[in-house]
Amino acid sequence: MHEMSLAEGILDLIEDAARREGFGKVRTVFLEIGRLSSVEPEAMAFCFDAVVRGSRADGARLEIIAVPGVGFCLDCGRETLLEAVYDPCEHCGAAPVRVTGGTEMRVRELDVE
Amino acid sequence: MCTTCGCGQGETKIDGQAVPDHDHGHEHTHADGTTHSHPHDHAHGDGHDHAHAYVPAHSHAPGVPVSRRVQIEQDILAKNDAYARENRAFLAGRRVFALNLVSSPGSGKTTLLVKTIEALQGKAAVAVIEGDQQTSQDAERIRATGAPAVQINTGKGCHLDAHMVGHAIGELNLPEHSLLMIENVGNLVCPAAFDLGEAHKVVVLSVTEGEDKPIKYPDMFRAAKLMLLNKCDLLPHLDFDVDQAIAYARRVNPEIEVLRVSARSGEGMADWLAWLEKGTAAK
């Protein structure tokens, strides 16, 4: 359940930002989670709620922005959507394709008071 | 709790001791308002990319909390990755070839390590960092070979992270041109995401497991440079399809190298030792 560590990572980024920018409570956390990242959004939401308890982000809404998995097919030169890193190109069936997007795990922004 | 390793809760232990608290000016303020500093015996470069902009507040009514938007645009693993960069720089300075061994529990990592150390005796200096949730049994097995070993107990943690490994490296007096083997917690999921500062991840798949592990746990096989198919001496007794396992691994990671070994019979060990020698010589 590495989502627990990742949730702690999010809280740490929040605390760093709070020191830097001097805000109080956090209302919403906007997260970008790629389809091909090693994060299960439901597990992340569960861990986030547990980890932020008692912090400035206690009760904050977690907004998970799903980023689709995208690859570039080296055979037909087209972009293809990926559900898994080893999916073949949806246009020509070639595999493997080069993963170009969907592996991110980022805190995009915060709504704060 | 510490961002990535949970050492603030006293769960993480290195050789049975809670991670020591010697201040190097890296303080964390925690959810409960407590602040503690993190021990580490080499300097921390912060290495963060901060992009932040203010969105001006809109509420002018007294007593109503003012809300604003703060841009963060930072990777959740930014802290771990900063520690990993430090570990990598430290290891590069000493020309240490570091490998992060990952697998499911029971793949034979520790036995493979013991046999590897025995085979390298007099040829190369090897040090080991052992990661397990509990017990120091693995580190004791390594120490019995005469090689230095540090045991990290992650408590409830399911993986090693770069912060704990940095502490453990500090406990080892790594000689120049040596080999550092980091045996991760047995888990094919969580350790994939955490860079420890190693040169490569090496995934150990024993032939007593299913050949479809690479596509069931693609992140790990995608992150690895080398797959060791271990316990190959048992192949005559099993239905394990070696070619299929390799095909699955290459489907996830076309670049992955594969070696068949048996720590028990010694089969393939020469190839593995040659692979290690090549990596150490390149440092």
PDB file of N, CA and C in Angstrom, chain B residues 175-227:
ATOM      1  N   PRO B 175      33.823   0.958   0.565  1.00  0.00           N
ATOM      2  CA  PRO B 175      35.097   1.252  -0.101  1.00  0.00           C
ATOM      3  C   PRO B 175      34.885   1.637  -1.567  1.00  0.00           C
ATOM      4  N   GLU B 176      35.904   2.253  -2.144  1.00  0.00           N
ATOM      5  CA  GLU B 176      35.854   2.622  -3.561  1.00  0.00           C
ATOM      6  C   GLU B 176      35.729   1.368  -4.412  1.00  0.00           C
ATOM      7  N   HIS B 177      35.053   1.511  -5.535  1.00  0.00           N
ATOM      8  CA  HIS B 177      34.883   0.422  -6.518  1.00  0.00           C
ATOM      9  C   HIS B 177      34.226  -0.813  -5.920  1.00  0.00           C
ATOM     10  N   SER B 178      33.363  -0.628  -4.963  1.00  0.00           N
ATOM     11  CA  SER B 178      32.718  -1.802  -4.369  1.00  0.00           C
ATOM     12  C   SER B 178      31.315  -1.973  -4.954  1.00  0.00           C
ATOM     13  N   LEU B 179      30.697  -3.031  -4.487  1.00  0.00           N
ATOM     14  CA  LEU B 179      29.360  -3.381  -4.954  1.00  0.00           C
ATOM     15  C   LEU B 179      28.405  -3.229  -3.768  1.00  0.00           C
ATOM     16  N   LEU B 180      27.318  -2.514  -3.980  1.00  0.00           N
ATOM     17  CA  LEU B 180      26.310  -2.384  -2.926  1.00  0.00           C
ATOM     18  C   LEU B 180      25.022  -3.041  -3.405  1.00  0.00           C
ATOM     19  N   MET B 181      24.596  -4.059  -2.668  1.00  0.00           N
ATOM     20  CA  MET B 181      23.351  -4.753  -3.003  1.00  0.00           C
ATOM     21  C   MET B 181      22.281  -4.315  -2.009  1.00  0.00           C
ATOM     22  N   ILE B 182      21.214  -3.758  -2.516  1.00  0.00           N
ATOM     23  CA  ILE B 182      20.103  -3.350  -1.657  1.00  0.00           C
ATOM     24  C   ILE B 182      18.967  -4.342  -1.892  1.00  0.00           C
ATOM     25  N   GLU B 183      18.702  -5.150  -0.881  1.00  0.00           N
ATOM     26  CA  GLU B 183      17.618  -6.125  -1.026  1.00  0.00           C
ATOM     27  C   GLU B 183      16.338  -5.492  -0.520  1.00  0.00           C
ATOM     28  N   ASN B 184      15.454  -5.187  -1.455  1.00  0.00           N
ATOM     29  CA  ASN B 184      14.222  -4.483  -1.093  1.00  0.00           C
ATOM     30  C   ASN B 184      13.249  -5.415  -0.369  1.00  0.00           C
ATOM     31  N   VAL B 185      12.223  -4.842   0.199  1.00  0.00           N
ATOM     32  CA  VAL B 185      11.165  -5.619   0.834  1.00  0.00           C
ATOM     33  C   VAL B 185      10.516  -6.497  -0.242  1.00  0.00           C
ATOM     34  N   GLY B 186      10.254  -7.751   0.087  1.00  0.00           N
ATOM     35  CA  GLY B 186       9.633  -8.655  -0.884  1.00  0.00           C
ATOM     36  C   GLY B 186       8.244  -8.172  -1.248  1.00  0.00           C
ATOM     37  N   ASN B 187       8.110  -7.646  -2.467  1.00  0.00           N
ATOM     38  CA  ASN B 187       6.858  -6.990  -2.865  1.00  0.00           C
ATOM     39  C   ASN B 187       7.042  -6.580  -4.323  1.00  0.00           C
ATOM     40  N   LEU B 188       6.188  -7.055  -5.192  1.00  0.00           N
ATOM     41  CA  LEU B 188       6.357  -6.736  -6.625  1.00  0.00           C
ATOM     42  C   LEU B 188       5.610  -5.476  -7.040  1.00  0.00           C
ATOM     43  N   VAL B 189       5.019  -4.784  -6.080  1.00  0.00           N
ATOM     44  CA  VAL B 189       4.225  -3.614  -6.439  1.00  0.00           C
ATOM     45  C   VAL B 189       4.923  -2.320  -6.003  1.00  0.00           C
ATOM     46  N   CYS B 190       4.961  -2.110  -4.702  1.00  0.00           N
ATOM     47  CA  CYS B 190       5.331  -0.795  -4.177  1.00  0.00           C
ATOM     48  C   CYS B 190       6.771  -0.354  -4.477  1.00  0.00           C
ATOM     49  N   PRO B 191       7.761  -1.241  -4.373  1.00  0.00           N
ATOM     50  CA  PRO B 191       9.130  -0.743  -4.575  1.00  0.00           C
ATOM     51  C   PRO B 191       9.396  -0.209  -5.983  1.00  0.00           C
ATOM     52  N   ALA B 192       8.522  -0.509  -6.948  1.00  0.00           N
ATOM     53  CA  ALA B 192       8.763  -0.079  -8.330  1.00  0.00           C
ATOM     54  C   ALA B 192       8.844   1.441  -8.449  1.00  0.00           C
ATOM     55  N   ALA B 193       8.059   2.137  -7.642  1.00  0.00           N
ATOM     56  CA  ALA B 193       7.947   3.591  -7.807  1.00  0.00           C
ATOM     57  C   ALA B 193       9.055   4.368  -7.104  1.00  0.00           C
ATOM     58  N   PHE B 194       9.825   3.685  -6.240  1.00  0.00           N
ATOM     59  CA  PHE B 194      10.761   4.419  -5.387  1.00  0.00           C
ATOM     60  C   PHE B 194      12.206   4.238  -5.833  1.00  0.00           C
ATOM     61  N   ASP B 195      12.741   5.296  -6.408  1.00  0.00           N
ATOM     62  CA  ASP B 195      14.152   5.331  -6.779  1.00  0.00           C
ATOM     63  C   ASP B 195      14.964   5.439  -5.495  1.00  0.00           C
ATOM     64  N   LEU B 196      15.957   4.575  -5.327  1.00  0.00           N
ATOM     65  CA  LEU B 196      16.788   4.604  -4.118  1.00  0.00           C
ATOM     66  C   LEU B 196      18.147   5.244  -4.387  1.00  0.00           C
ATOM     67  N   GLY B 197      18.413   5.542  -5.656  1.00  0.00           N
ATOM     68  CA  GLY B 197      19.730   6.056  -6.029  1.00  0.00           C
ATOM     69  C   GLY B 197      20.611   4.965  -6.618  1.00  0.00           C
ATOM     70  N   GLU B 198      19.999   3.798  -6.892  1.00  0.00           N
ATOM     71  CA  GLU B 198      20.745   2.671  -7.436  1.00  0.00           C
ATOM     72  C   GLU B 198      21.100   2.894  -8.908  1.00  0.00           C
ATOM     73  N   ALA B 199      22.071   2.071  -9.380  1.00  0.00           N
ATOM     74  CA  ALA B 199      22.377   2.091 -10.812  1.00  0.00           C
ATOM     75  C   ALA B 199      21.238   1.415 -11.565  1.00  0.00           C
ATOM     76  N   HIS B 200      20.812   0.261 -11.066  1.00  0.00           N
ATOM     77  CA  HIS B 200      19.751  -0.495 -11.732  1.00  0.00           C
ATOM     78  C   HIS B 200      18.889  -1.225 -10.719  1.00  0.00           C
ATOM     79  N   LYS B 201      17.648  -1.470 -11.119  1.00  0.00           N
ATOM     80  CA  LYS B 201      16.821  -2.431 -10.398  1.00  0.00           C
ATOM     81  C   LYS B 201      17.033  -3.790 -11.060  1.00  0.00           C
ATOM     82  N   VAL B 202      17.159  -4.804 -10.240  1.00  0.00           N
ATOM     83  CA  VAL B 202      17.268  -6.177 -10.735  1.00  0.00           C
ATOM     84  C   VAL B 202      16.079  -6.929 -10.155  1.00  0.00           C
ATOM     85  N   VAL B 203      15.221  -7.476 -11.032  1.00  0.00           N
ATOM     86  CA  VAL B 203      14.053  -8.182 -10.536  1.00  0.00           C
ATOM     87  C   VAL B 203      14.357  -9.682 -10.554  1.00  0.00           C
ATOM     88  N   VAL B 204      14.076 -10.316  -9.428  1.00  0.00           N
ATOM     89  CA  VAL B 204      14.292 -11.753  -9.309  1.00  0.00           C
ATOM     90  C   VAL B 204      12.932 -12.438  -9.417  1.00  0.00           C
ATOM     91  N   LEU B 205      12.809 -13.333 -10.389  1.00  0.00           N
ATOM     92  CA  LEU B 205      11.575 -14.119 -10.556  1.00  0.00           C
ATOM     93  C   LEU B 205      11.971 -15.574 -10.425  1.00  0.00           C
ATOM     94  N   SER B 206      11.400 -16.248  -9.442  1.00  0.00           N
ATOM     95  CA  SER B 206      11.760 -17.657  -9.300  1.00  0.00           C
ATOM     96  C   SER B 206      10.794 -18.492 -10.126  1.00  0.00           C
ATOM     97  N   VAL B 207      11.304 -19.612 -10.631  1.00  0.00           N
ATOM     98  CA  VAL B 207      10.491 -20.419 -11.547  1.00  0.00           C
ATOM     99  C   VAL B 207       9.397 -21.189 -10.815  1.00  0.00           C
ATOM    100  N   THR B 208       9.357 -21.066  -9.498  1.00  0.00           N
ATOM    101  CA  THR B 208       8.242 -21.655  -8.753  1.00  0.00           C
ATOM    102  C   THR B 208       7.040 -20.709  -8.726  1.00  0.00           C
ATOM    103  N   GLU B 209       7.235 -19.502  -9.288  1.00  0.00           N
ATOM    104  CA  GLU B 209       6.113 -18.569  -9.407  1.00  0.00           C
ATOM    105  C   GLU B 209       5.518 -18.737 -10.813  1.00  0.00           C
ATOM    106  N   GLY B 210       4.485 -18.005 -11.124  1.00  0.00           N
ATOM    107  CA  GLY B 210       3.878 -18.104 -12.457  1.00  0.00           C
ATOM    108  C   GLY B 210       4.693 -17.342 -13.482  1.00  0.00           C
ATOM    109  N   GLU B 211       4.682 -17.824 -14.743  1.00  0.00           N
ATOM    110  CA  GLU B 211       5.434 -17.124 -15.788  1.00  0.00           C
ATOM    111  C   GLU B 211       4.758 -15.820 -16.201  1.00  0.00           C
ATOM    112  N   ASP B 212       3.507 -15.619 -15.733  1.00  0.00           N
ATOM    113  CA  ASP B 212       2.803 -14.387 -16.106  1.00  0.00           C
ATOM    114  C   ASP B 212       3.014 -13.239 -15.121  1.00  0.00           C
ATOM    115  N   LYS B 213       3.912 -13.417 -14.163  1.00  0.00           N
ATOM    116  CA  LYS B 213       4.192 -12.328 -13.210  1.00  0.00           C
ATOM    117  C   LYS B 213       4.565 -11.015 -13.913  1.00  0.00           C
ATOM    118  N   PRO B 214       5.372 -11.057 -14.996  1.00  0.00           N
ATOM    119  CA  PRO B 214       5.753  -9.779 -15.629  1.00  0.00           C
ATOM    120  C   PRO B 214       4.567  -8.967 -16.150  1.00  0.00           C
ATOM    121  N   ILE B 215       3.515  -9.634 -16.614  1.00  0.00           N
ATOM    122  CA  ILE B 215       2.373  -8.825 -17.091  1.00  0.00           C
ATOM    123  C   ILE B 215       1.363  -8.568 -15.976  1.00  0.00           C
ATOM    124  N   LYS B 216       1.457  -9.366 -14.892  1.00  0.00           N
ATOM    125  CA  LYS B 216       0.591  -9.071 -13.748  1.00  0.00           C
ATOM    126  C   LYS B 216       1.115  -7.889 -12.951  1.00  0.00           C
ATOM    127  N   TYR B 217       2.447  -7.753 -12.930  1.00  0.00           N
ATOM    128  CA  TYR B 217       3.099  -6.665 -12.175  1.00  0.00           C
ATOM    129  C   TYR B 217       4.023  -5.887 -13.116  1.00  0.00           C
ATOM    130  N   PRO B 218       3.432  -5.266 -14.149  1.00  0.00           N
ATOM    131  CA  PRO B 218       4.274  -4.690 -15.207  1.00  0.00           C
ATOM    132  C   PRO B 218       5.186  -3.562 -14.734  1.00  0.00           C
ATOM    133  N   ASP B 219       4.757  -2.800 -13.735  1.00  0.00           N
ATOM    134  CA  ASP B 219       5.570  -1.651 -13.310  1.00  0.00           C
ATOM    135  C   ASP B 219       6.963  -2.094 -12.884  1.00  0.00           C
ATOM    136  N   MET B 220       7.011  -3.189 -12.138  1.00  0.00           N
ATOM    137  CA  MET B 220       8.299  -3.652 -11.627  1.00  0.00           C
ATOM    138  C   MET B 220       9.205  -4.149 -12.747  1.00  0.00           C
ATOM    139  N   PHE B 221       8.633  -4.913 -13.677  1.00  0.00           N
ATOM    140  CA  PHE B 221       9.454  -5.460 -14.750  1.00  0.00           C
ATOM    141  C   PHE B 221       9.842  -4.373 -15.746  1.00  0.00           C
ATOM    142  N   ARG B 222       9.029  -3.324 -15.804  1.00  0.00           N
ATOM    143  CA  ARG B 222       9.353  -2.200 -16.671  1.00  0.00           C
ATOM    144  C   ARG B 222      10.502  -1.385 -16.062  1.00  0.00           C
ATOM    145  N   ALA B 223      10.561  -1.348 -14.740  1.00  0.00           N
ATOM    146  CA  ALA B 223      11.584  -0.542 -14.061  1.00  0.00           C
ATOM    147  C   ALA B 223      12.931  -1.255 -14.006  1.00  0.00           C
ATOM    148  N   ALA B 224      12.935  -2.563 -14.258  1.00  0.00           N
ATOM    149  CA  ALA B 224      14.170  -3.340 -14.052  1.00  0.00           C
ATOM    150  C   ALA B 224      15.051  -3.368 -15.290  1.00  0.00           C
ATOM    151  N   LYS B 225      16.346  -3.427 -15.046  1.00  0.00           N
ATOM    152  CA  LYS B 225      17.339  -3.549 -16.115  1.00  0.00           C
ATOM    153  C   LYS B 225      17.572  -5.022 -16.441  1.00  0.00           C
ATOM    154  N   LEU B 226      17.493  -5.837 -15.395  1.00  0.00           N
ATOM    155  CA  LEU B 226      17.821  -7.264 -15.534  1.00  0.00           C
ATOM    156  C   LEU B 226      16.780  -8.094 -14.794  1.00  0.00           C
ATOM    157  N   MET B 227      16.395  -9.219 -15.429  1.00  0.00           N
ATOM    158  CA  MET B 227      15.540 -10.183 -14.729  1.00  0.00           C
ATOM    159  C   MET B 227      16.371 -11.436 -14.494  1.00  0.00           C
TER     160      MET B 227
END
